[in-house]
Amino acid sequence: MELMNNYKETILIVDLDAKQCDTESLSEDMVAAGLGGAGITAALYERYKDRDPLIIGTGFFTGTFMPGGCAGVVSAKSPVSGKLCHVPFGGYAAVELKLTGFDFVVVLGSSDSPVRLWLHDGLSDIDDASDIWGKDVWDSVDKIREAYGDEMIQLLVIGPSAEAQSKAAQFSVNYWGSFDKAALGAVFGAKKLKAIALRGLDSLDVAEGFFGACVDLKNAICSGAISGKSGLKDIARDIGIDAGAIEKLASMTHRNNAAYNCPYAAAAFVKYNEAPSAMDMKGHPAPGCLITDIRGFAALHGAGLDAGQAMEQCFRQGIEPEAAAKAGKTEGVSADAGKAAAFSTAVPASIFGSGQGDAWWQKRQALAAVLGIDPMLMVMAPEITEEKIVALVQMSAEWDEFSADELNRIAADVIAKSA
Amino acid sequence: MDLKVDARKCTGCRICEFACNYHQDETISSIGSSLMFYFEEKKNYYGMMVKRAKTLYLGRPEGEQLLKPGEQIEGAGASAKPILLRVACDCCEDEDDGPLCVRACPYGVLSLEG
């Protein structure tokens, strides 16, 4: 096994009680046992569960040429379900985490004052965050980027809702919320951890032939089930979202965005403060927001709210949109929407005819969370077969012994530990 | 031959940067790439820059722009500055199957011209 093609081989342990950081090696034994992502965060959770761990992990393929290799996972005991939940996060944040030099971050205990974690260039700093505690997510992102002098910094950050440890809270990836339906944002809040700021300028090695194999898979995906489909609106149509909400989304969509190395652009940037067609950079400083959670958007529309602006308010406050829709408001929401589960219920059971039932969906989500593949893509791209995954794990890590049986064992183990 | 960007097709997945870096030094990263994604996140304004041998090519959603040394990079922001230190795009002349960024892009954003 050759770890350096997939990992930086380092786990960061952050002790907020003592305000100290330490590292340990990511060993071949840990990768053999859990492969990556939730396969390893679940093991770390077991090891540290008496200290309320919040664990952020990258997947085996996060930041590689594997199509959809954008995702990381936040694992913790949900304040809603009381069980271990794995919430995916994407965009560029998980790639940025791996390239900081840390594959996994284990946050233990809680701070007695607000802090933010700043990870960069193999370094970890626990910095005071009293200047942004109480501020909304958007202001916090701006102030952290300004403080560290880099607008490309990626963030996992919370707003006032999570600071108050609301069960309606979610953590946010930069400005735009997340797939957190399990209130893991409130775990950040309980630890007084306002944000984890990431800037990674490191690199990974690449196995011989891996780039070409990934391009072949990307081409197969693009000519497969997603062919002819475009953007979040086509996903919304396919999964039966209310026509009025789809019309609202389509009328405001500016561009469709993709997470790192994703062959389907599943996020829609909607504009409501200027014309959606405006492409010039000299427009409104905050013309709209990025929608990834179509069910949240549709729920707000169904609650009679202006869905675009209501999503912005949810993002700013750090509130899970379906919880806000249930409450009929976007501030002071305290109850969750009843959507917490081991894997994020923001991901539909079937997209473009892929669905094969609950057990299939759960296994695809477990594999996404282990491998660091976009969880939506894992549902909509049947071309990412388990046979192909095994072959690419073998190739990438120069690990001929890795087998389909091992992949099945790891997925089943993650599901069992989160049940 | 030069690399050309159709910025309106771009979705910001950034795999082109990482593919270019792989061509340059056989690792996956973005810091050694001749391509650079520039992004004003809150406006969702983004496009690609390409460091050419004697010019800087901007593939912007409003259209293309070619800058000569010393010219102001209007609106590219602080994230654009490091590209001036990068290796110029060689269009992957030594790659049998064409530029790696073109091969990696799922959206047909990149092409060769000239």
PDB file of N, CA and C in Angstrom, chain A residues 63-65 92 95 99 138 142 145 151-152 174-176 201-207 211-212 215 218 222 254-265 269 271 279-287, chain B residues 7-15 18-22 25-31 37-47 60-62 74-80 100-107:
ATOM      1  N   GLY A  63      -9.690  15.055  -3.211  1.00  0.00           N
ATOM      2  CA  GLY A  63      -8.576  15.837  -3.741  1.00  0.00           C
ATOM      3  C   GLY A  63      -7.743  15.119  -4.776  1.00  0.00           C
ATOM      4  N   THR A  64      -8.251  14.007  -5.271  1.00  0.00           N
ATOM      5  CA  THR A  64      -7.527  13.278  -6.326  1.00  0.00           C
ATOM      6  C   THR A  64      -8.243  13.505  -7.660  1.00  0.00           C
ATOM      7  N   PHE A  65      -7.821  12.768  -8.679  1.00  0.00           N
ATOM      8  CA  PHE A  65      -8.483  12.864  -9.982  1.00  0.00           C
ATOM      9  C   PHE A  65      -9.749  12.026 -10.073  1.00  0.00           C
ATOM     10  N   TYR A  92     -14.863  23.135  -2.228  1.00  0.00           N
ATOM     11  CA  TYR A  92     -13.416  22.909  -2.249  1.00  0.00           C
ATOM     12  C   TYR A  92     -12.863  22.636  -0.847  1.00  0.00           C
ATOM     13  N   VAL A  95     -11.004  19.291  -0.068  1.00  0.00           N
ATOM     14  CA  VAL A  95      -9.724  19.250  -0.794  1.00  0.00           C
ATOM     15  C   VAL A  95      -8.717  20.163  -0.095  1.00  0.00           C
ATOM     16  N   LEU A  99      -5.043  19.250   1.655  1.00  0.00           N
ATOM     17  CA  LEU A  99      -3.821  19.921   1.215  1.00  0.00           C
ATOM     18  C   LEU A  99      -3.238  20.865   2.270  1.00  0.00           C
ATOM     19  N   TRP A 138     -22.125  34.970   7.273  1.00  0.00           N
ATOM     20  CA  TRP A 138     -21.526  35.760   6.189  1.00  0.00           C
ATOM     21  C   TRP A 138     -20.489  36.751   6.724  1.00  0.00           C
ATOM     22  N   ASP A 142     -16.291  36.644   6.023  1.00  0.00           N
ATOM     23  CA  ASP A 142     -15.561  37.828   5.547  1.00  0.00           C
ATOM     24  C   ASP A 142     -14.454  38.228   6.520  1.00  0.00           C
ATOM     25  N   ARG A 145     -11.488  35.604   6.570  1.00  0.00           N
ATOM     26  CA  ARG A 145     -10.648  35.724   5.370  1.00  0.00           C
ATOM     27  C   ARG A 145      -9.802  36.998   5.422  1.00  0.00           C
ATOM     28  N   GLU A 151      -8.526  35.360   0.378  1.00  0.00           N
ATOM     29  CA  GLU A 151      -9.941  35.180   0.044  1.00  0.00           C
ATOM     30  C   GLU A 151     -10.274  33.773  -0.440  1.00  0.00           C
ATOM     31  N   MET A 152      -9.258  32.946  -0.627  1.00  0.00           N
ATOM     32  CA  MET A 152      -9.508  31.560  -1.049  1.00  0.00           C
ATOM     33  C   MET A 152      -9.607  30.602   0.139  1.00  0.00           C
ATOM     34  N   ASN A 174     -18.372  27.758   3.991  1.00  0.00           N
ATOM     35  CA  ASN A 174     -18.301  29.158   3.570  1.00  0.00           C
ATOM     36  C   ASN A 174     -19.657  29.833   3.850  1.00  0.00           C
ATOM     37  N   TYR A 175     -20.203  30.517   2.840  1.00  0.00           N
ATOM     38  CA  TYR A 175     -21.437  31.269   3.075  1.00  0.00           C
ATOM     39  C   TYR A 175     -22.715  30.435   2.960  1.00  0.00           C
ATOM     40  N   TRP A 176     -22.608  29.208   2.429  1.00  0.00           N
ATOM     41  CA  TRP A 176     -23.753  28.601   1.766  1.00  0.00           C
ATOM     42  C   TRP A 176     -24.410  27.438   2.477  1.00  0.00           C
ATOM     43  N   LEU A 201      -1.852  24.311   0.509  1.00  0.00           N
ATOM     44  CA  LEU A 201      -1.004  24.497  -0.671  1.00  0.00           C
ATOM     45  C   LEU A 201      -0.064  23.315  -0.861  1.00  0.00           C
ATOM     46  N   ASP A 202      -0.392  22.199  -0.221  1.00  0.00           N
ATOM     47  CA  ASP A 202       0.441  20.999  -0.340  1.00  0.00           C
ATOM     48  C   ASP A 202       0.033  20.234  -1.603  1.00  0.00           C
ATOM     49  N   SER A 203       0.534  19.035  -1.760  1.00  0.00           N
ATOM     50  CA  SER A 203       0.229  18.247  -2.954  1.00  0.00           C
ATOM     51  C   SER A 203       0.148  16.770  -2.593  1.00  0.00           C
ATOM     52  N   LEU A 204      -0.446  16.001  -3.509  1.00  0.00           N
ATOM     53  CA  LEU A 204      -0.464  14.540  -3.400  1.00  0.00           C
ATOM     54  C   LEU A 204       0.267  13.958  -4.594  1.00  0.00           C
ATOM     55  N   ASP A 205       0.895  12.811  -4.395  1.00  0.00           N
ATOM     56  CA  ASP A 205       1.468  12.098  -5.526  1.00  0.00           C
ATOM     57  C   ASP A 205       0.356  11.395  -6.299  1.00  0.00           C
ATOM     58  N   VAL A 206       0.667  10.954  -7.474  1.00  0.00           N
ATOM     59  CA  VAL A 206      -0.331  10.317  -8.347  1.00  0.00           C
ATOM     60  C   VAL A 206       0.252   9.027  -8.911  1.00  0.00           C
ATOM     61  N   ALA A 207      -0.489   7.950  -8.777  1.00  0.00           N
ATOM     62  CA  ALA A 207      -0.004   6.663  -9.283  1.00  0.00           C
ATOM     63  C   ALA A 207       0.000   6.638 -10.810  1.00  0.00           C
ATOM     64  N   PHE A 211      -4.435   9.048 -13.654  1.00  0.00           N
ATOM     65  CA  PHE A 211      -5.080  10.180 -14.323  1.00  0.00           C
ATOM     66  C   PHE A 211      -5.919   9.696 -15.510  1.00  0.00           C
ATOM     67  N   GLY A 212      -5.329   8.884 -16.361  1.00  0.00           N
ATOM     68  CA  GLY A 212      -6.040   8.406 -17.549  1.00  0.00           C
ATOM     69  C   GLY A 212      -7.257   7.566 -17.185  1.00  0.00           C
ATOM     70  N   VAL A 215      -9.989   9.941 -16.155  1.00  0.00           N
ATOM     71  CA  VAL A 215     -10.576  10.624 -17.315  1.00  0.00           C
ATOM     72  C   VAL A 215     -11.539   9.681 -18.038  1.00  0.00           C
ATOM     73  N   LYS A 218     -14.650   9.569 -15.962  1.00  0.00           N
ATOM     74  CA  LYS A 218     -15.383  10.850 -16.121  1.00  0.00           C
ATOM     75  C   LYS A 218     -16.142  10.866 -17.447  1.00  0.00           C
ATOM     76  N   CYS A 222     -20.164  11.210 -17.968  1.00  0.00           N
ATOM     77  CA  CYS A 222     -20.764  12.294 -18.749  1.00  0.00           C
ATOM     78  C   CYS A 222     -21.650  11.767 -19.875  1.00  0.00           C
ATOM     79  N   HIS A 254     -28.587  31.899 -11.923  1.00  0.00           N
ATOM     80  CA  HIS A 254     -27.542  32.661 -12.613  1.00  0.00           C
ATOM     81  C   HIS A 254     -26.578  31.706 -13.324  1.00  0.00           C
ATOM     82  N   ARG A 255     -25.961  30.817 -12.583  1.00  0.00           N
ATOM     83  CA  ARG A 255     -25.065  29.796 -13.154  1.00  0.00           C
ATOM     84  C   ARG A 255     -25.199  28.528 -12.323  1.00  0.00           C
ATOM     85  N   ASN A 256     -24.896  27.401 -12.954  1.00  0.00           N
ATOM     86  CA  ASN A 256     -24.814  26.138 -12.234  1.00  0.00           C
ATOM     87  C   ASN A 256     -23.358  25.884 -11.855  1.00  0.00           C
ATOM     88  N   ASN A 257     -23.126  25.621 -10.603  1.00  0.00           N
ATOM     89  CA  ASN A 257     -21.758  25.430 -10.110  1.00  0.00           C
ATOM     90  C   ASN A 257     -21.513  23.963  -9.773  1.00  0.00           C
ATOM     91  N   ALA A 258     -20.281  23.554  -9.945  1.00  0.00           N
ATOM     92  CA  ALA A 258     -19.877  22.198  -9.557  1.00  0.00           C
ATOM     93  C   ALA A 258     -18.869  22.273  -8.430  1.00  0.00           C
ATOM     94  N   ALA A 259     -18.913  21.287  -7.553  1.00  0.00           N
ATOM     95  CA  ALA A 259     -17.851  21.133  -6.565  1.00  0.00           C
ATOM     96  C   ALA A 259     -16.599  20.614  -7.276  1.00  0.00           C
ATOM     97  N   TYR A 260     -15.503  20.597  -6.536  1.00  0.00           N
ATOM     98  CA  TYR A 260     -14.230  20.160  -7.106  1.00  0.00           C
ATOM     99  C   TYR A 260     -14.379  18.851  -7.902  1.00  0.00           C
ATOM    100  N   ASN A 261     -13.972  18.878  -9.149  1.00  0.00           N
ATOM    101  CA  ASN A 261     -13.867  17.678  -9.988  1.00  0.00           C
ATOM    102  C   ASN A 261     -15.177  16.912 -10.114  1.00  0.00           C
ATOM    103  N   CYS A 262     -16.296  17.641 -10.080  1.00  0.00           N
ATOM    104  CA  CYS A 262     -17.594  16.981 -10.226  1.00  0.00           C
ATOM    105  C   CYS A 262     -18.109  17.147 -11.649  1.00  0.00           C
ATOM    106  N   PRO A 263     -18.428  16.065 -12.308  1.00  0.00           N
ATOM    107  CA  PRO A 263     -18.904  16.164 -13.691  1.00  0.00           C
ATOM    108  C   PRO A 263     -20.374  16.539 -13.828  1.00  0.00           C
ATOM    109  N   TYR A 264     -21.042  16.770 -12.712  1.00  0.00           N
ATOM    110  CA  TYR A 264     -22.395  17.318 -12.775  1.00  0.00           C
ATOM    111  C   TYR A 264     -22.449  18.535 -11.856  1.00  0.00           C
ATOM    112  N   ALA A 265     -22.918  19.653 -12.416  1.00  0.00           N
ATOM    113  CA  ALA A 265     -22.996  20.897 -11.642  1.00  0.00           C
ATOM    114  C   ALA A 265     -24.321  20.914 -10.888  1.00  0.00           C
ATOM    115  N   PHE A 269     -26.530  28.889  -8.387  1.00  0.00           N
ATOM    116  CA  PHE A 269     -26.435  30.219  -7.779  1.00  0.00           C
ATOM    117  C   PHE A 269     -27.634  31.021  -8.261  1.00  0.00           C
ATOM    118  N   LYS A 271     -29.908  34.574  -8.180  1.00  0.00           N
ATOM    119  CA  LYS A 271     -29.788  36.015  -7.930  1.00  0.00           C
ATOM    120  C   LYS A 271     -31.177  36.610  -7.751  1.00  0.00           C
ATOM    121  N   MET A 279     -23.655  39.108 -15.856  1.00  0.00           N
ATOM    122  CA  MET A 279     -22.387  38.388 -15.785  1.00  0.00           C
ATOM    123  C   MET A 279     -21.232  39.293 -15.374  1.00  0.00           C
ATOM    124  N   ASP A 280     -21.486  40.605 -15.400  1.00  0.00           N
ATOM    125  CA  ASP A 280     -20.413  41.541 -15.075  1.00  0.00           C
ATOM    126  C   ASP A 280     -20.077  41.481 -13.594  1.00  0.00           C
ATOM    127  N   MET A 281     -18.806  41.687 -13.282  1.00  0.00           N
ATOM    128  CA  MET A 281     -18.405  41.605 -11.881  1.00  0.00           C
ATOM    129  C   MET A 281     -18.728  42.872 -11.091  1.00  0.00           C
ATOM    130  N   LYS A 282     -19.104  43.946 -11.802  1.00  0.00           N
ATOM    131  CA  LYS A 282     -19.337  45.209 -11.096  1.00  0.00           C
ATOM    132  C   LYS A 282     -20.801  45.373 -10.708  1.00  0.00           C
ATOM    133  N   GLY A 283     -21.416  44.346 -10.245  1.00  0.00           N
ATOM    134  CA  GLY A 283     -22.811  44.451  -9.880  1.00  0.00           C
ATOM    135  C   GLY A 283     -23.005  44.560  -8.382  1.00  0.00           C
ATOM    136  N   HIS A 284     -24.115  44.056  -7.917  1.00  0.00           N
ATOM    137  CA  HIS A 284     -24.446  44.063  -6.498  1.00  0.00           C
ATOM    138  C   HIS A 284     -23.392  43.260  -5.727  1.00  0.00           C
ATOM    139  N   PRO A 285     -22.947  43.767  -4.578  1.00  0.00           N
ATOM    140  CA  PRO A 285     -21.890  43.035  -3.842  1.00  0.00           C
ATOM    141  C   PRO A 285     -22.327  41.677  -3.320  1.00  0.00           C
ATOM    142  N   ALA A 286     -23.620  41.484  -3.122  1.00  0.00           N
ATOM    143  CA  ALA A 286     -24.130  40.182  -2.651  1.00  0.00           C
ATOM    144  C   ALA A 286     -25.448  39.912  -3.389  1.00  0.00           C
ATOM    145  N   PRO A 287     -25.327  39.511  -4.663  1.00  0.00           N
ATOM    146  CA  PRO A 287     -26.540  39.453  -5.493  1.00  0.00           C
ATOM    147  C   PRO A 287     -27.473  38.296  -5.201  1.00  0.00           C
TER     148      PRO A 287
ATOM    149  N   ALA B   7     -15.568  30.712 -20.782  1.00  0.00           N
ATOM    150  CA  ALA B   7     -15.866  30.861 -19.352  1.00  0.00           C
ATOM    151  C   ALA B   7     -17.334  30.635 -19.018  1.00  0.00           C
ATOM    152  N   ARG B   8     -18.212  30.854 -19.992  1.00  0.00           N
ATOM    153  CA  ARG B   8     -19.642  30.675 -19.698  1.00  0.00           C
ATOM    154  C   ARG B   8     -20.025  29.211 -19.573  1.00  0.00           C
ATOM    155  N   LYS B   9     -19.184  28.333 -20.083  1.00  0.00           N
ATOM    156  CA  LYS B   9     -19.433  26.899 -19.887  1.00  0.00           C
ATOM    157  C   LYS B   9     -18.858  26.397 -18.565  1.00  0.00           C
ATOM    158  N   CYS B  10     -17.974  27.184 -17.981  1.00  0.00           N
ATOM    159  CA  CYS B  10     -17.263  26.752 -16.772  1.00  0.00           C
ATOM    160  C   CYS B  10     -18.230  26.668 -15.585  1.00  0.00           C
ATOM    161  N   THR B  11     -18.043  25.634 -14.774  1.00  0.00           N
ATOM    162  CA  THR B  11     -18.849  25.476 -13.561  1.00  0.00           C
ATOM    163  C   THR B  11     -18.007  25.651 -12.303  1.00  0.00           C
ATOM    164  N   GLY B  12     -16.727  25.948 -12.498  1.00  0.00           N
ATOM    165  CA  GLY B  12     -15.857  26.180 -11.341  1.00  0.00           C
ATOM    166  C   GLY B  12     -15.382  24.927 -10.645  1.00  0.00           C
ATOM    167  N   CYS B  13     -15.337  23.798 -11.347  1.00  0.00           N
ATOM    168  CA  CYS B  13     -14.931  22.555 -10.666  1.00  0.00           C
ATOM    169  C   CYS B  13     -13.422  22.487 -10.428  1.00  0.00           C
ATOM    170  N   ARG B  14     -12.675  23.279 -11.179  1.00  0.00           N
ATOM    171  CA  ARG B  14     -11.236  23.495 -10.961  1.00  0.00           C
ATOM    172  C   ARG B  14     -10.340  22.294 -11.286  1.00  0.00           C
ATOM    173  N   ILE B  15     -10.876  21.247 -11.885  1.00  0.00           N
ATOM    174  CA  ILE B  15     -10.019  20.095 -12.142  1.00  0.00           C
ATOM    175  C   ILE B  15      -8.944  20.441 -13.170  1.00  0.00           C
ATOM    176  N   PHE B  18      -5.693  21.404 -11.485  1.00  0.00           N
ATOM    177  CA  PHE B  18      -4.984  20.276 -10.892  1.00  0.00           C
ATOM    178  C   PHE B  18      -4.380  19.389 -11.977  1.00  0.00           C
ATOM    179  N   ALA B  19      -5.080  19.266 -13.107  1.00  0.00           N
ATOM    180  CA  ALA B  19      -4.543  18.492 -14.230  1.00  0.00           C
ATOM    181  C   ALA B  19      -3.289  19.171 -14.774  1.00  0.00           C
ATOM    182  N   CYS B  20      -3.330  20.498 -14.870  1.00  0.00           N
ATOM    183  CA  CYS B  20      -2.162  21.242 -15.350  1.00  0.00           C
ATOM    184  C   CYS B  20      -0.976  21.057 -14.410  1.00  0.00           C
ATOM    185  N   ASN B  21      -1.268  21.139 -13.116  1.00  0.00           N
ATOM    186  CA  ASN B  21      -0.199  20.943 -12.129  1.00  0.00           C
ATOM    187  C   ASN B  21       0.432  19.549 -12.284  1.00  0.00           C
ATOM    188  N   TYR B  22      -0.408  18.558 -12.568  1.00  0.00           N
ATOM    189  CA  TYR B  22       0.090  17.196 -12.771  1.00  0.00           C
ATOM    190  C   TYR B  22       1.017  17.148 -13.984  1.00  0.00           C
ATOM    191  N   ASP B  25       4.402  18.994 -12.727  1.00  0.00           N
ATOM    192  CA  ASP B  25       5.347  18.355 -11.792  1.00  0.00           C
ATOM    193  C   ASP B  25       4.893  16.987 -11.268  1.00  0.00           C
ATOM    194  N   GLU B  26       3.924  16.396 -11.948  1.00  0.00           N
ATOM    195  CA  GLU B  26       3.490  15.027 -11.645  1.00  0.00           C
ATOM    196  C   GLU B  26       2.885  14.861 -10.257  1.00  0.00           C
ATOM    197  N   THR B  27       2.429  15.959  -9.667  1.00  0.00           N
ATOM    198  CA  THR B  27       1.676  15.864  -8.407  1.00  0.00           C
ATOM    199  C   THR B  27       0.312  16.507  -8.608  1.00  0.00           C
ATOM    200  N   ILE B  28      -0.578  16.233  -7.647  1.00  0.00           N
ATOM    201  CA  ILE B  28      -1.891  16.881  -7.698  1.00  0.00           C
ATOM    202  C   ILE B  28      -1.915  18.007  -6.672  1.00  0.00           C
ATOM    203  N   SER B  29      -2.124  19.192  -7.195  1.00  0.00           N
ATOM    204  CA  SER B  29      -2.119  20.422  -6.405  1.00  0.00           C
ATOM    205  C   SER B  29      -2.617  21.500  -7.359  1.00  0.00           C
ATOM    206  N   SER B  30      -2.610  22.739  -6.916  1.00  0.00           N
ATOM    207  CA  SER B  30      -2.954  23.794  -7.875  1.00  0.00           C
ATOM    208  C   SER B  30      -1.888  24.868  -7.944  1.00  0.00           C
ATOM    209  N   ILE B  31      -0.900  24.775  -7.096  1.00  0.00           N
ATOM    210  CA  ILE B  31       0.010  25.924  -6.984  1.00  0.00           C
ATOM    211  C   ILE B  31       1.042  26.016  -8.098  1.00  0.00           C
ATOM    212  N   PHE B  37      -7.939  29.547 -11.444  1.00  0.00           N
ATOM    213  CA  PHE B  37      -9.333  29.903 -11.241  1.00  0.00           C
ATOM    214  C   PHE B  37      -9.369  31.192 -10.441  1.00  0.00           C
ATOM    215  N   TYR B  38     -10.134  32.170 -10.871  1.00  0.00           N
ATOM    216  CA  TYR B  38     -10.315  33.351 -10.029  1.00  0.00           C
ATOM    217  C   TYR B  38     -11.791  33.510  -9.709  1.00  0.00           C
ATOM    218  N   PHE B  39     -12.030  33.956  -8.494  1.00  0.00           N
ATOM    219  CA  PHE B  39     -13.344  33.745  -7.922  1.00  0.00           C
ATOM    220  C   PHE B  39     -13.684  34.872  -6.964  1.00  0.00           C
ATOM    221  N   GLU B  40     -14.807  35.509  -7.203  1.00  0.00           N
ATOM    222  CA  GLU B  40     -15.397  36.381  -6.178  1.00  0.00           C
ATOM    223  C   GLU B  40     -16.634  35.647  -5.696  1.00  0.00           C
ATOM    224  N   GLU B  41     -16.481  34.974  -4.583  1.00  0.00           N
ATOM    225  CA  GLU B  41     -17.458  33.957  -4.189  1.00  0.00           C
ATOM    226  C   GLU B  41     -18.850  34.520  -3.941  1.00  0.00           C
ATOM    227  N   LYS B  42     -18.916  35.626  -3.231  1.00  0.00           N
ATOM    228  CA  LYS B  42     -20.237  36.140  -2.866  1.00  0.00           C
ATOM    229  C   LYS B  42     -21.007  36.633  -4.095  1.00  0.00           C
ATOM    230  N   LYS B  43     -20.280  36.999  -5.138  1.00  0.00           N
ATOM    231  CA  LYS B  43     -20.938  37.411  -6.392  1.00  0.00           C
ATOM    232  C   LYS B  43     -21.091  36.241  -7.358  1.00  0.00           C
ATOM    233  N   ASN B  44     -20.507  35.117  -7.016  1.00  0.00           N
ATOM    234  CA  ASN B  44     -20.437  33.967  -7.923  1.00  0.00           C
ATOM    235  C   ASN B  44     -19.831  34.379  -9.265  1.00  0.00           C
ATOM    236  N   TYR B  45     -18.850  35.239  -9.196  1.00  0.00           N
ATOM    237  CA  TYR B  45     -18.163  35.691 -10.411  1.00  0.00           C
ATOM    238  C   TYR B  45     -16.882  34.883 -10.555  1.00  0.00           C
ATOM    239  N   TYR B  46     -16.764  34.132 -11.633  1.00  0.00           N
ATOM    240  CA  TYR B  46     -15.547  33.339 -11.784  1.00  0.00           C
ATOM    241  C   TYR B  46     -15.198  33.098 -13.245  1.00  0.00           C
ATOM    242  N   GLY B  47     -13.923  32.822 -13.437  1.00  0.00           N
ATOM    243  CA  GLY B  47     -13.397  32.492 -14.750  1.00  0.00           C
ATOM    244  C   GLY B  47     -12.012  31.899 -14.590  1.00  0.00           C
ATOM    245  N   ARG B  60     -13.007  35.364 -19.095  1.00  0.00           N
ATOM    246  CA  ARG B  60     -13.983  35.921 -18.158  1.00  0.00           C
ATOM    247  C   ARG B  60     -15.389  35.691 -18.695  1.00  0.00           C
ATOM    248  N   PRO B  61     -16.378  35.658 -17.818  1.00  0.00           N
ATOM    249  CA  PRO B  61     -17.736  35.449 -18.312  1.00  0.00           C
ATOM    250  C   PRO B  61     -18.218  36.553 -19.246  1.00  0.00           C
ATOM    251  N   GLU B  62     -17.642  37.759 -19.129  1.00  0.00           N
ATOM    252  CA  GLU B  62     -18.028  38.847 -20.045  1.00  0.00           C
ATOM    253  C   GLU B  62     -17.330  38.727 -21.380  1.00  0.00           C
ATOM    254  N   GLU B  74      -7.578  44.073 -14.251  1.00  0.00           N
ATOM    255  CA  GLU B  74      -8.751  44.692 -13.658  1.00  0.00           C
ATOM    256  C   GLU B  74      -9.705  43.652 -13.091  1.00  0.00           C
ATOM    257  N   GLY B  75     -10.001  43.807 -11.835  1.00  0.00           N
ATOM    258  CA  GLY B  75     -11.033  42.986 -11.219  1.00  0.00           C
ATOM    259  C   GLY B  75     -10.665  41.566 -10.903  1.00  0.00           C
ATOM    260  N   ALA B  76      -9.428  41.195 -11.132  1.00  0.00           N
ATOM    261  CA  ALA B  76      -9.078  39.798 -10.894  1.00  0.00           C
ATOM    262  C   ALA B  76      -8.874  39.499  -9.417  1.00  0.00           C
ATOM    263  N   GLY B  77      -8.698  40.513  -8.598  1.00  0.00           N
ATOM    264  CA  GLY B  77      -8.602  40.310  -7.160  1.00  0.00           C
ATOM    265  C   GLY B  77      -7.246  39.779  -6.722  1.00  0.00           C
ATOM    266  N   ALA B  78      -7.103  39.697  -5.416  1.00  0.00           N
ATOM    267  CA  ALA B  78      -5.818  39.260  -4.855  1.00  0.00           C
ATOM    268  C   ALA B  78      -5.484  37.835  -5.237  1.00  0.00           C
ATOM    269  N   SER B  79      -6.516  36.999  -5.466  1.00  0.00           N
ATOM    270  CA  SER B  79      -6.253  35.601  -5.780  1.00  0.00           C
ATOM    271  C   SER B  79      -5.579  35.456  -7.126  1.00  0.00           C
ATOM    272  N   ALA B  80      -5.563  36.514  -7.944  1.00  0.00           N
ATOM    273  CA  ALA B  80      -4.981  36.420  -9.280  1.00  0.00           C
ATOM    274  C   ALA B  80      -3.477  36.644  -9.291  1.00  0.00           C
ATOM    275  N   LEU B 100      -3.759  18.030 -20.803  1.00  0.00           N
ATOM    276  CA  LEU B 100      -4.432  17.319 -19.712  1.00  0.00           C
ATOM    277  C   LEU B 100      -5.649  18.083 -19.215  1.00  0.00           C
ATOM    278  N   CYS B 101      -5.584  19.413 -19.222  1.00  0.00           N
ATOM    279  CA  CYS B 101      -6.727  20.193 -18.735  1.00  0.00           C
ATOM    280  C   CYS B 101      -7.943  19.992 -19.636  1.00  0.00           C
ATOM    281  N   VAL B 102      -7.691  19.938 -20.960  1.00  0.00           N
ATOM    282  CA  VAL B 102      -8.786  19.723 -21.911  1.00  0.00           C
ATOM    283  C   VAL B 102      -9.400  18.346 -21.689  1.00  0.00           C
ATOM    284  N   ARG B 103      -8.539  17.353 -21.464  1.00  0.00           N
ATOM    285  CA  ARG B 103      -9.029  15.982 -21.245  1.00  0.00           C
ATOM    286  C   ARG B 103      -9.807  15.876 -19.932  1.00  0.00           C
ATOM    287  N   ALA B 104      -9.362  16.590 -18.923  1.00  0.00           N
ATOM    288  CA  ALA B 104      -9.971  16.451 -17.594  1.00  0.00           C
ATOM    289  C   ALA B 104     -11.297  17.202 -17.467  1.00  0.00           C
ATOM    290  N   CYS B 105     -11.468  18.284 -18.219  1.00  0.00           N
ATOM    291  CA  CYS B 105     -12.662  19.128 -18.054  1.00  0.00           C
ATOM    292  C   CYS B 105     -13.915  18.376 -18.496  1.00  0.00           C
ATOM    293  N   PRO B 106     -14.922  18.288 -17.627  1.00  0.00           N
ATOM    294  CA  PRO B 106     -16.163  17.599 -18.013  1.00  0.00           C
ATOM    295  C   PRO B 106     -17.113  18.471 -18.830  1.00  0.00           C
ATOM    296  N   TYR B 107     -16.820  19.737 -18.971  1.00  0.00           N
ATOM    297  CA  TYR B 107     -17.805  20.677 -19.508  1.00  0.00           C
ATOM    298  C   TYR B 107     -17.409  21.307 -20.849  1.00  0.00           C
TER     299      TYR B 107
END
